[in-house]
């Protein structure tokens, strides 16, 4: 097919949906190695056009053609059809209900100043007139909107950002800030929106390529699709053989390998020997391919909610996102079972702090879902005590039981 542009409706097939401006598909798979086999097929289909974004998980594979929907072409439709055919040949079944992309939206009176803070803190790249994006397309993008009314009190939503220690020091120097708060990790933009910037550490003496950054993670820049496929295939085989699932995110310029939050730790918070052995094996395989790790590209992002009624708020977000509860009784985390979207956690807000409880947050979330999945998501959230604030055909604004807002787009 040609490079002639196509509409989103023309693009969408049985497997594929246009979500957050790009085309995506999710295929259930029985192992990382089977997912890596699909990745190899995708690389052959893409040829010299470069790899799309491919996320390998122990339970399946997400493929994203990241081009904005207005720029999708007939060649993209052809690639998507080839991916679907390859998945069928491997016995993989698509599940469009698995597709969702989360975005953080910040209402700001002085957008340039607020945007500069978050760009520095997150090491994101600008996109469009009012947005920032993770260069690795792993963590949620950030958009900025005009502030319609003064909101001077602290938000009930904050962001945790994990980066390597040198990057944390560089951020503080660039911002001219000293961290504050109970753990001396908090930084804030000029309008009071907060981020806890957490330095990572070493995983072990034997795994110098790796950063312990809420999870155990590493990033290897690659120079070709062939190199990326070879690394991802080796990682998948090592992980399957060791019985240690990992997240393998393949991008045109490199491969991120990640344990997922806390999945590298034992019950005492120490690295699990099986994971350290896997990390060492991956490091050796990468070295044999001539690859060197770049920890400066790594980050971890999660979102924290202060709530008066933690169980009710947690239930709303669990239902809306299709998340699962972390089984550890001392945590309130909920997580994406496919580990594609950020972890959320919940902290108790003093019920007597009524002004803060009733102030509308300057931060809210947007959740992009396939058009044919939106109604079920909205109904699930409303069934847990959420409320509908406003709606248009393509945009529903909801609030959880404590008033934290989310737009379903």
Coordinates of C-alpha atoms in Angstrom, one line a residue, residues 61-196:
X61 CA 2.5 -8.6 23.6
X62 CA 1.4 -5.0 22.9
X63 CA 2.3 -3.5 19.6
X64 CA 1.9 0.2 19.0
X65 CA 2.3 2.2 15.8
X66 CA 3.1 5.4 17.6
X67 CA 2.3 7.8 14.7
X68 CA -0.6 10.2 15.4
X69 CA -3.8 9.0 14.0
X70 CA -3.9 11.9 11.5
X71 CA -0.7 10.6 10.0
X72 CA -1.5 6.9 9.8
X73 CA -1.0 5.6 6.2
X74 CA -1.8 2.7 4.0
X75 CA 1.6 1.3 4.8
X76 CA 0.7 1.3 8.5
X77 CA -2.5 -0.6 7.7
X78 CA -0.5 -3.1 5.7
X79 CA 1.9 -3.5 8.6
X80 CA -1.0 -4.0 11.1
X81 CA -2.5 -6.6 8.9
X82 CA 0.8 -8.5 8.7
X83 CA 1.2 -8.4 12.4
X84 CA -2.3 -9.8 12.8
X85 CA -1.5 -12.6 10.4
X86 CA 1.7 -13.4 12.1
X87 CA 0.0 -13.5 15.5
X88 CA -2.6 -15.9 14.2
X89 CA 0.1 -18.2 12.8
X90 CA 1.6 -18.3 16.3
X91 CA -1.8 -19.1 17.8
X92 CA -2.1 -15.7 19.6
X93 CA -5.5 -14.1 20.2
X94 CA -6.0 -10.4 20.3
X95 CA -7.8 -8.7 23.2
X96 CA -8.8 -5.1 22.5
X97 CA -10.2 -4.7 26.0
X98 CA -6.6 -4.8 27.3
X99 CA -5.7 -1.5 25.5
X100 CA -5.5 1.7 27.6
X101 CA -3.1 4.6 27.9
X102 CA -3.0 6.8 31.0
X103 CA -2.0 10.5 30.8
X104 CA -1.4 13.1 33.6
X105 CA -3.0 16.5 33.1
X106 CA -1.9 19.5 35.1
X107 CA -4.0 22.7 35.3
X108 CA -1.5 25.6 35.5
X109 CA -1.8 29.4 35.7
X110 CA 1.8 29.8 34.4
X111 CA 2.2 26.9 31.9
X112 CA 5.7 27.6 30.8
X113 CA 7.1 27.6 34.3
X114 CA 5.2 24.5 35.4
X115 CA 6.0 22.7 32.2
X116 CA 9.7 23.5 32.6
X117 CA 9.7 21.9 36.2
X118 CA 8.1 18.7 35.0
X119 CA 10.3 18.4 31.9
X120 CA 13.4 18.7 34.1
X121 CA 12.2 16.4 36.8
X122 CA 10.9 13.6 34.4
X123 CA 13.5 14.1 31.7
X124 CA 10.7 14.1 29.2
X125 CA 10.7 15.6 25.7
X126 CA 8.2 18.3 24.5
X127 CA 5.5 17.2 22.2
X128 CA 3.0 19.7 20.6
X129 CA 2.3 23.0 22.2
X130 CA 1.3 21.8 25.6
X131 CA 2.6 18.3 26.3
X132 CA 5.6 16.3 27.5
X133 CA 6.4 12.7 26.6
X134 CA 8.6 9.9 27.9
X135 CA 11.2 9.4 25.2
X136 CA 11.0 5.7 25.8
X137 CA 7.2 5.8 25.7
X138 CA 6.9 3.7 28.9
X139 CA 5.6 6.2 31.5
X140 CA 2.5 8.4 31.3
X141 CA 2.7 11.6 29.1
X142 CA 1.9 15.0 30.7
X143 CA -0.4 17.7 29.3
X144 CA -1.0 21.2 30.6
X145 CA -4.3 23.1 30.7
X146 CA -5.2 26.6 31.8
X147 CA -6.2 27.1 35.4
X148 CA -9.8 28.3 35.7
X149 CA -9.8 29.3 39.3
X150 CA -7.3 29.6 42.2
X151 CA -6.4 26.4 43.9
X152 CA -3.8 27.2 46.6
X153 CA -3.9 24.1 48.7
X154 CA -1.9 20.9 48.2
X155 CA -3.2 18.5 45.6
X156 CA -4.5 15.1 46.8
X157 CA -2.6 13.5 43.9
X158 CA 1.2 13.5 43.7
X159 CA 3.8 11.8 41.5
X160 CA 6.7 9.6 42.5
X161 CA 9.6 9.6 40.1
X162 CA 12.6 7.2 40.5
X163 CA 15.8 8.0 38.6
X164 CA 19.5 7.2 38.9
X165 CA 21.3 9.1 41.7
X166 CA 23.3 11.3 39.4
X167 CA 20.1 12.4 37.6
X168 CA 18.4 13.2 40.9
X169 CA 21.3 15.4 41.9
X170 CA 21.3 17.1 38.5
X171 CA 17.6 17.8 38.7
X172 CA 17.9 19.5 42.1
X173 CA 20.8 21.6 40.8
X174 CA 18.9 22.6 37.7
X175 CA 15.9 23.6 39.7
X176 CA 17.8 25.2 42.5
X177 CA 15.8 23.3 45.0
X178 CA 16.5 21.3 48.1
X179 CA 14.1 18.4 48.7
X180 CA 11.6 18.6 51.6
X181 CA 9.0 16.5 53.2
X182 CA 9.0 13.6 55.7
X183 CA 11.6 11.7 53.6
X184 CA 13.3 14.8 52.1
X185 CA 12.4 13.6 48.6
X186 CA 9.8 16.2 47.6
X187 CA 10.2 18.9 45.0
X188 CA 7.4 21.2 43.8
X189 CA 6.8 23.5 40.9
X190 CA 5.9 27.1 41.5
X191 CA 2.2 26.4 41.8
X192 CA 2.7 23.7 44.4
X193 CA 2.3 20.5 42.3
X194 CA 4.6 17.9 44.0
X195 CA 6.9 15.2 42.9
X196 CA 8.8 12.8 45.2

